[in-house]
mmCIF file of C-alpha atoms in Angstrom:
data_model
loop_
_atom_site.group_PDB
_atom_site.id
_atom_site.type_symbol
_atom_site.label_atom_id
_atom_site.label_comp_id
_atom_site.label_asym_id
_atom_site.label_seq_id
_atom_site.Cartn_x
_atom_site.Cartn_y
_atom_site.Cartn_z
ATOM 1 C CA UNK A 1344 32.370 1.610 9.443
ATOM 2 C CA UNK A 1345 35.822 3.150 9.078
ATOM 3 C CA UNK A 1346 38.848 3.546 11.368
ATOM 4 C CA UNK A 1347 41.836 5.927 10.876
ATOM 5 C CA UNK A 1348 45.307 4.416 11.022
ATOM 6 C CA UNK A 1349 48.463 6.528 11.550
ATOM 7 C CA UNK A 1350 51.852 5.370 10.223
ATOM 8 C CA UNK A 1351 54.941 7.166 11.630
ATOM 9 C CA UNK A 1352 58.608 6.991 10.665
ATOM 10 C CA UNK A 1353 61.313 7.100 13.312
ATOM 11 C CA UNK A 1354 64.286 7.201 10.937
ATOM 12 C CA UNK A 1355 66.006 9.790 8.782
ATOM 13 C CA UNK A 1356 65.331 7.713 5.635
ATOM 14 C CA UNK A 1357 62.449 7.943 3.184
ATOM 15 C CA UNK A 1358 60.291 4.845 3.325
ATOM 16 C CA UNK A 1359 57.595 3.249 1.157
ATOM 17 C CA UNK A 1360 54.652 1.426 2.685
ATOM 18 C CA UNK A 1361 51.964 -0.928 1.405
ATOM 19 C CA UNK A 1362 48.851 -2.117 3.251
ATOM 20 C CA UNK A 1363 46.520 -4.999 2.400
ATOM 21 C CA UNK A 1364 44.043 -7.338 4.038
ATOM 22 C CA UNK A 1365 45.089 -10.937 4.617
ATOM 23 C CA UNK A 1366 42.178 -13.374 4.910
ATOM 24 C CA UNK A 1367 42.894 -16.076 7.479
ATOM 25 C CA UNK A 1368 41.153 -19.118 8.865
ATOM 26 C CA UNK A 1369 39.446 -17.709 11.950
ATOM 27 C CA UNK A 1370 38.883 -19.462 15.228
ATOM 28 C CA UNK A 1371 35.545 -21.045 16.024
ATOM 29 C CA UNK A 1372 32.840 -18.443 16.418
ATOM 30 C CA UNK A 1373 34.534 -15.927 14.124
ATOM 31 C CA UNK A 1374 34.408 -15.265 10.396
ATOM 32 C CA UNK A 1375 36.772 -13.749 7.850
ATOM 33 C CA UNK A 1376 36.277 -12.688 4.252
ATOM 34 C CA UNK A 1377 37.490 -9.853 1.985
ATOM 35 C CA UNK A 1378 35.697 -6.851 3.426
ATOM 36 C CA UNK A 1379 38.346 -4.165 4.059
ATOM 37 C CA UNK A 1380 39.212 -1.257 1.809
ATOM 38 C CA UNK A 1381 42.301 0.852 2.625
ATOM 39 C CA UNK A 1382 42.908 4.352 1.313
ATOM 40 C CA UNK A 1383 45.623 5.047 0.464
ATOM 41 C CA UNK A 1384 46.822 1.447 0.326
ATOM 42 C CA UNK A 1385 50.394 2.532 -0.495
ATOM 43 C CA UNK A 1386 52.557 5.639 -0.295
ATOM 44 C CA UNK A 1387 55.698 7.215 1.079
ATOM 45 C CA UNK A 1388 56.916 8.248 4.518
ATOM 46 C CA UNK A 1389 59.270 11.197 4.824
ATOM 47 C CA UNK A 1390 62.070 11.065 7.437
ATOM 48 C CA UNK A 1391 60.439 11.309 10.840
ATOM 49 C CA UNK A 1392 57.179 11.926 9.017
ATOM 50 C CA UNK A 1393 53.782 10.263 9.245
ATOM 51 C CA UNK A 1394 50.923 9.248 6.964
ATOM 52 C CA UNK A 1395 47.257 8.719 7.741
ATOM 53 C CA UNK A 1396 45.196 6.008 6.082
ATOM 54 C CA UNK A 1397 41.555 5.021 6.493
ATOM 55 C CA UNK A 1398 40.497 1.386 6.828
ATOM 56 C CA UNK A 1399 36.847 0.842 5.917
ATOM 57 C CA UNK A 1400 34.978 -2.346 6.748
ATOM 58 C CA UNK A 1401 32.066 -3.505 4.583
ATOM 59 C CA UNK A 1402 31.149 -7.010 5.753
ATOM 60 C CA UNK A 1403 28.777 -9.181 3.741
ATOM 61 C CA UNK A 1404 27.379 -11.330 6.523
ATOM 62 C CA UNK A 1405 26.345 -10.844 10.116
ATOM 63 C CA UNK A 1406 28.540 -12.205 12.895
ATOM 64 C CA UNK A 1407 31.885 -11.732 14.673
ATOM 65 C CA UNK A 1408 34.608 -10.680 12.239
ATOM 66 C CA UNK A 1409 38.315 -11.285 12.812
ATOM 67 C CA UNK A 1410 40.816 -10.492 10.038
ATOM 68 C CA UNK A 1411 44.373 -9.162 9.550
ATOM 69 C CA UNK A 1412 45.852 -6.013 7.951
ATOM 70 C CA UNK A 1413 49.389 -6.568 6.680
ATOM 71 C CA UNK A 1414 51.844 -3.651 6.509
ATOM 72 C CA UNK A 1415 54.921 -3.869 4.249
ATOM 73 C CA UNK A 1416 57.672 -1.256 4.633
ATOM 74 C CA UNK A 1417 60.890 -1.491 2.659
ATOM 75 C CA UNK A 1418 63.756 -2.706 4.797
ATOM 76 C CA UNK A 1419 61.432 -3.655 7.650
ATOM 77 C CA UNK A 1420 59.888 -7.013 8.605
ATOM 78 C CA UNK A 1421 56.210 -7.545 7.865
ATOM 79 C CA UNK A 1422 53.875 -6.088 10.431
ATOM 80 C CA UNK A 1423 50.378 -7.453 11.113
ATOM 81 C CA UNK A 1424 47.451 -5.657 12.695
ATOM 82 C CA UNK A 1425 44.447 -7.614 13.921
ATOM 83 C CA UNK A 1426 41.032 -6.169 12.986
ATOM 84 C CA UNK A 1427 37.830 -7.164 14.787
ATOM 85 C CA UNK A 1428 34.190 -6.200 14.425
ATOM 86 C CA UNK A 1429 30.752 -7.215 15.647
ATOM 87 C CA UNK A 1430 28.728 -7.129 12.442
ATOM 88 C CA UNK A 1431 25.009 -6.436 12.756
ATOM 89 C CA UNK A 1432 22.309 -5.696 10.226
ATOM 90 C CA UNK A 1433 19.425 -3.289 10.845
ATOM 91 C CA UNK A 1434 16.775 -5.352 12.650
ATOM 92 C CA UNK A 1435 13.787 -3.584 11.082
ATOM 93 C CA UNK A 1436 10.427 -5.292 10.617
ATOM 94 C CA UNK A 1437 6.723 -4.515 10.141
ATOM 95 C CA UNK A 1438 4.208 -5.046 12.938
ATOM 96 C CA UNK A 1439 2.001 -6.892 10.422
ATOM 97 C CA UNK A 1440 2.583 -8.336 6.977
ATOM 98 C CA UNK A 1441 -1.060 -8.611 5.817
ATOM 99 C CA UNK A 1442 -3.805 -5.986 5.717
ATOM 100 C CA UNK A 1443 -7.338 -6.928 4.613
ATOM 101 C CA UNK A 1444 -10.030 -4.281 4.095
ATOM 102 C CA UNK A 1445 -13.401 -5.952 4.627
ATOM 103 C CA UNK A 1446 -15.464 -3.067 3.253
ATOM 104 C CA UNK A 1447 -14.031 -0.698 0.655
ATOM 105 C CA UNK A 1448 -15.894 1.340 -1.956
ATOM 106 C CA UNK A 1449 -15.050 1.801 -5.589
ATOM 107 C CA UNK A 1450 -12.849 4.859 -6.136
ATOM 108 C CA UNK A 1451 -12.916 5.877 -2.449
ATOM 109 C CA UNK A 1452 -9.589 5.919 -0.572
ATOM 110 C CA UNK A 1453 -9.245 3.758 2.530
ATOM 111 C CA UNK A 1454 -6.584 4.467 5.163
ATOM 112 C CA UNK A 1455 -4.818 1.902 7.280
ATOM 113 C CA UNK A 1456 -1.696 2.088 9.459
ATOM 114 C CA UNK A 1457 1.296 -0.187 9.821
ATOM 115 C CA UNK A 1458 4.373 0.326 12.009
ATOM 116 C CA UNK A 1459 8.053 -0.002 11.148
ATOM 117 C CA UNK A 1460 9.940 -1.328 14.190
ATOM 118 C CA UNK A 1461 13.711 -1.167 14.639
ATOM 119 C CA UNK A 1462 14.605 -3.872 17.147
ATOM 120 C CA UNK A 1463 18.340 -3.148 16.951
ATOM 121 C CA UNK A 1464 20.793 -0.400 17.731
ATOM 122 C CA UNK A 1465 21.660 0.545 14.145
ATOM 123 C CA UNK A 1466 19.833 3.501 12.600
ATOM 124 C CA UNK A 1467 18.902 3.123 8.959
ATOM 125 C CA UNK A 1468 16.883 4.583 6.087
ATOM 126 C CA UNK A 1469 13.737 3.148 4.506
ATOM 127 C CA UNK A 1470 11.875 3.800 1.246
ATOM 128 C CA UNK A 1471 8.598 2.359 -0.070
ATOM 129 C CA UNK A 1472 8.653 1.227 -3.685
ATOM 130 C CA UNK A 1473 6.233 2.892 -6.119
ATOM 131 C CA UNK A 1474 6.036 -0.323 -8.162
ATOM 132 C CA UNK A 1475 3.714 -2.978 -6.765
ATOM 133 C CA UNK A 1476 3.258 -6.647 -7.598
ATOM 134 C CA UNK A 1477 0.248 -8.972 -7.747
ATOM 135 C CA UNK A 1478 -2.606 -9.702 -10.136
ATOM 136 C CA UNK A 1479 -4.734 -6.808 -8.831
ATOM 137 C CA UNK A 1480 -1.906 -4.256 -8.617
ATOM 138 C CA UNK A 1481 -3.178 -2.431 -11.732
ATOM 139 C CA UNK A 1482 -6.554 -1.956 -10.033
ATOM 140 C CA UNK A 1483 -5.114 -0.495 -6.818
ATOM 141 C CA UNK A 1484 -3.437 2.853 -6.166
ATOM 142 C CA UNK A 1485 -1.273 2.981 -3.035
ATOM 143 C CA UNK A 1486 0.185 5.976 -1.227
ATOM 144 C CA UNK A 1487 2.469 5.844 1.814
ATOM 145 C CA UNK A 1488 3.106 8.592 4.350
ATOM 146 C CA UNK A 1489 5.992 8.879 4.928
ATOM 147 C CA UNK A 1490 7.239 7.412 1.651
ATOM 148 C CA UNK A 1491 10.887 7.619 2.753
ATOM 149 C CA UNK A 1492 12.472 8.287 6.121
ATOM 150 C CA UNK A 1493 14.812 7.295 8.918
ATOM 151 C CA UNK A 1494 14.232 4.824 11.723
ATOM 152 C CA UNK A 1495 16.543 5.167 14.696
ATOM 153 C CA UNK A 1496 17.720 2.625 17.262
ATOM 154 C CA UNK A 1497 14.802 0.982 19.080
ATOM 155 C CA UNK A 1498 12.447 3.385 17.296
ATOM 156 C CA UNK A 1499 8.993 2.750 15.822
ATOM 157 C CA UNK A 1500 7.718 4.728 12.829
ATOM 158 C CA UNK A 1501 3.959 4.700 12.025
ATOM 159 C CA UNK A 1502 3.217 4.594 8.289
ATOM 160 C CA UNK A 1503 -0.209 5.540 6.898
ATOM 161 C CA UNK A 1504 -1.354 3.582 3.836
ATOM 162 C CA UNK A 1505 -3.932 5.165 1.541
ATOM 163 C CA UNK A 1506 -5.411 2.569 -0.839
ATOM 164 C CA UNK A 1507 -7.904 3.189 -3.665
ATOM 165 C CA UNK A 1508 -9.360 0.352 -5.733
ATOM 166 C CA UNK A 1509 -10.767 0.848 -9.248
ATOM 167 C CA UNK A 1510 -12.503 -2.516 -9.577
ATOM 168 C CA UNK A 1511 -15.325 -4.072 -7.558
ATOM 169 C CA UNK A 1512 -15.408 -7.536 -6.072
ATOM 170 C CA UNK A 1513 -12.951 -9.550 -4.037
ATOM 171 C CA UNK A 1514 -9.519 -8.101 -4.791
ATOM 172 C CA UNK A 1515 -6.546 -10.442 -4.259
ATOM 173 C CA UNK A 1516 -3.396 -9.352 -2.524
ATOM 174 C CA UNK A 1517 -1.296 -6.467 -3.787
ATOM 175 C CA UNK A 1518 2.388 -6.809 -2.872
ATOM 176 C CA UNK A 1519 3.957 -3.593 -1.539
ATOM 177 C CA UNK A 1520 7.709 -3.508 -0.822
ATOM 178 C CA UNK A 1521 9.761 -1.394 1.566
ATOM 179 C CA UNK A 1522 13.523 -1.158 1.052
ATOM 180 C CA UNK A 1523 15.608 -0.893 4.237
ATOM 181 C CA UNK A 1524 19.220 0.201 3.869
ATOM 182 C CA UNK A 1525 21.506 -2.595 5.024
ATOM 183 C CA UNK A 1526 19.019 -5.400 4.341
ATOM 184 C CA UNK A 1527 19.438 -7.629 1.320
ATOM 185 C CA UNK A 1528 15.701 -8.270 0.913
ATOM 186 C CA UNK A 1529 12.842 -5.750 1.162
ATOM 187 C CA UNK A 1530 10.057 -5.870 3.716
ATOM 188 C CA UNK A 1531 6.832 -7.137 2.120
ATOM 189 C CA UNK A 1532 3.266 -6.020 2.883
ATOM 190 C CA UNK A 1533 0.216 -7.768 1.348
ATOM 191 C CA UNK A 1534 -3.040 -5.821 0.925
ATOM 192 C CA UNK A 1535 -6.434 -7.237 -0.112
ATOM 193 C CA UNK A 1536 -10.007 -5.938 -0.024
ATOM 194 C CA UNK A 1537 -13.683 -6.546 -0.662
ATOM 195 C CA UNK A 1538 -14.662 -3.642 -2.914
ATOM 196 C CA UNK A 1539 -18.311 -2.567 -3.237
ATOM 197 C CA UNK A 1540 -19.879 -0.473 -5.970
ATOM 198 C CA UNK A 1541 -22.679 2.089 -5.827
ATOM 199 C CA UNK A 1542 -25.924 0.851 -4.175
ATOM 200 C CA UNK A 1543 -29.114 2.948 -3.975
ATOM 201 C CA UNK A 1544 -32.451 2.135 -2.280
ATOM 202 C CA UNK A 1545 -35.868 3.724 -2.928
ATOM 203 C CA UNK A 1546 -39.093 3.916 -0.930
ATOM 204 C CA UNK A 1547 -42.278 5.988 -0.985
ATOM 205 C CA UNK A 1548 -43.251 8.190 1.958
ATOM 206 C CA UNK A 1549 -46.783 9.546 2.391
ATOM 207 C CA UNK A 1550 -46.407 10.846 5.949
ATOM 208 C CA UNK A 1551 -48.935 8.428 7.443
ATOM 209 C CA UNK A 1552 -47.933 4.876 6.631
ATOM 210 C CA UNK A 1553 -44.733 3.342 8.008
ATOM 211 C CA UNK A 1554 -41.911 2.665 5.585
ATOM 212 C CA UNK A 1555 -41.947 -0.898 4.293
ATOM 213 C CA UNK A 1556 -38.580 -2.172 3.132
ATOM 214 C CA UNK A 1557 -38.463 -3.827 -0.294
ATOM 215 C CA UNK A 1558 -42.051 -2.743 -1.015
ATOM 216 C CA UNK A 1559 -43.034 -2.330 -4.696
ATOM 217 C CA UNK A 1560 -41.991 1.108 -5.922
ATOM 218 C CA UNK A 1561 -45.372 2.664 -6.821
ATOM 219 C CA UNK A 1562 -46.678 6.182 -6.305
ATOM 220 C CA UNK A 1563 -50.228 5.194 -5.414
ATOM 221 C CA UNK A 1564 -52.448 8.296 -5.076
ATOM 222 C CA UNK A 1565 -55.620 6.250 -4.566
ATOM 223 C CA UNK A 1566 -59.049 6.748 -6.130
ATOM 224 C CA UNK A 1567 -60.294 9.696 -4.040
ATOM 225 C CA UNK A 1568 -58.527 12.722 -5.561
ATOM 226 C CA UNK A 1569 -60.704 15.842 -5.962
ATOM 227 C CA UNK A 1570 -60.057 17.777 -9.139
ATOM 228 C CA UNK A 1571 -57.622 20.656 -8.645
ATOM 229 C CA UNK A 1572 -56.553 19.599 -5.150
ATOM 230 C CA UNK A 1573 -52.860 18.519 -4.967
ATOM 231 C CA UNK A 1574 -51.990 15.234 -3.315
ATOM 232 C CA UNK A 1575 -48.319 14.853 -2.402
ATOM 233 C CA UNK A 1576 -46.221 11.735 -2.035
ATOM 234 C CA UNK A 1577 -42.464 11.644 -1.385
ATOM 235 C CA UNK A 1578 -39.969 9.342 -3.026
ATOM 236 C CA UNK A 1579 -36.922 8.845 -0.770
ATOM 237 C CA UNK A 1580 -33.675 7.891 -2.498
ATOM 238 C CA UNK A 1581 -30.884 6.643 -0.186
ATOM 239 C CA UNK A 1582 -27.243 6.122 -1.149
ATOM 240 C CA UNK A 1583 -26.177 3.200 1.042
ATOM 241 C CA UNK A 1584 -22.466 3.507 0.144
ATOM 242 C CA UNK A 1585 -19.659 6.030 0.556
ATOM 243 C CA UNK A 1586 -19.567 6.701 -3.195
ATOM 244 C CA UNK A 1587 -20.869 10.154 -4.181
ATOM 245 C CA UNK A 1588 -23.340 10.166 -7.059
ATOM 246 C CA UNK A 1589 -25.650 12.560 -8.885
ATOM 247 C CA UNK A 1590 -29.420 12.092 -9.088
ATOM 248 C CA UNK A 1591 -31.772 12.881 -11.958
ATOM 249 C CA UNK A 1592 -35.582 12.680 -11.666
ATOM 250 C CA UNK A 1593 -38.113 13.498 -14.385
ATOM 251 C CA UNK A 1594 -41.652 12.583 -15.476
ATOM 252 C CA UNK A 1595 -42.093 10.791 -18.751
ATOM 253 C CA UNK A 1596 -45.515 10.990 -20.410
ATOM 254 C CA UNK A 1597 -46.749 8.219 -22.642
ATOM 255 C CA UNK A 1598 -49.248 8.839 -25.470
ATOM 256 C CA UNK A 1599 -52.779 7.487 -25.025
ATOM 257 C CA UNK A 1600 -53.356 3.953 -26.191
ATOM 258 C CA UNK A 1601 -56.476 1.918 -26.849
ATOM 259 C CA UNK A 1602 -56.608 -1.376 -25.006
ATOM 260 C CA UNK A 1603 -57.718 -4.527 -26.826
ATOM 261 C CA UNK A 1604 -61.463 -4.742 -27.494
ATOM 262 C CA UNK A 1605 -63.436 -6.942 -25.126
ATOM 263 C CA UNK A 1606 -64.595 -10.327 -26.400
ATOM 264 C CA UNK A 1607 -67.745 -10.460 -28.506
ATOM 265 C CA UNK A 1608 -70.675 -12.293 -26.909
ATOM 266 C CA UNK A 1609 -73.569 -13.533 -29.089
ATOM 267 C CA UNK A 1610 -77.089 -13.382 -27.593
ATOM 268 C CA UNK A 1611 -79.616 -15.996 -28.587
ATOM 269 C CA UNK A 1612 -81.755 -14.681 -31.394
ATOM 270 C CA UNK A 1613 -79.919 -11.352 -31.515
ATOM 271 C CA UNK A 1614 -76.787 -9.700 -32.924
ATOM 272 C CA UNK A 1615 -73.410 -10.133 -31.296
ATOM 273 C CA UNK A 1616 -72.479 -7.379 -28.846
ATOM 274 C CA UNK A 1617 -69.210 -6.551 -27.170
ATOM 275 C CA UNK A 1618 -68.761 -7.076 -23.453
ATOM 276 C CA UNK A 1619 -67.847 -3.596 -22.218
ATOM 277 C CA UNK A 1620 -66.361 -0.504 -23.908
ATOM 278 C CA UNK A 1621 -62.822 0.387 -24.779
ATOM 279 C CA UNK A 1622 -61.224 3.165 -22.713
ATOM 280 C CA UNK A 1623 -58.429 5.502 -23.574
ATOM 281 C CA UNK A 1624 -55.336 5.075 -21.374
ATOM 282 C CA UNK A 1625 -52.971 7.924 -20.663
ATOM 283 C CA UNK A 1626 -50.669 8.714 -17.779
ATOM 284 C CA UNK A 1627 -47.244 9.832 -16.652
ATOM 285 C CA UNK A 1628 -44.374 7.657 -15.432
ATOM 286 C CA UNK A 1629 -41.871 8.965 -12.910
ATOM 287 C CA UNK A 1630 -38.317 7.995 -13.820
ATOM 288 C CA UNK A 1631 -35.488 8.203 -11.291
ATOM 289 C CA UNK A 1632 -31.896 7.399 -12.076
ATOM 290 C CA UNK A 1633 -28.432 7.831 -10.557
ATOM 291 C CA UNK A 1634 -25.065 8.036 -12.243
#
């Protein structure tokens, strides 16, 4: 804060002036420390002329300030001007200091909202830092809207947080900081999350039987399939997460193979014969994959 001060000469002589702050021992309930800057702090006064100076106060602590400005003019006794101020800092805070996301997905942005609250009468500026702290900060990308702005007296400003994690599992707290003009320390917001990866479920649908969860994944066409008559089964693939993924399905054929020969059984009084005949095996395998 600054206050103009007017010096006037009532004589026909040229005068020189000098202004400075004098730190005193204040009464109980007041404080005093070097906090005034005066411009210009010295100069000349023409006969019957005047000079304007500006006294600026930049206190370092909150409280009731009482100090003294001393004015020296050649040939005149010292003059003292009392200066007082009620010093307040911006009373800005967050409505919450911790945000935990119970269900986030890998690479998918999650939005949450916090509120900046100005409980005082001093307007101020705020700015979110782009540098974050914490062991999982390198696995989390944070965006704030608005990133910078103004919060007026008794005003609340909603801030949208957009967080994206690049690692699955339980993610410890990321420390985000918001600088408020007039405050020595930044506001701190801690963000944590449980991050899930891609999860896909499969089941076979034949249009007649109910779906059985966790049933073995087998396309069973049965034993009654007339030659040349198609028999259709459906394989349902469900993405149970919010992560988009591509799907590839193809049939892989395996070459025929001969199973092991059955055991040889010897008949009494006759040659040994095999128990059964070897059969050729051949068949396709349906392969389904996601990436």
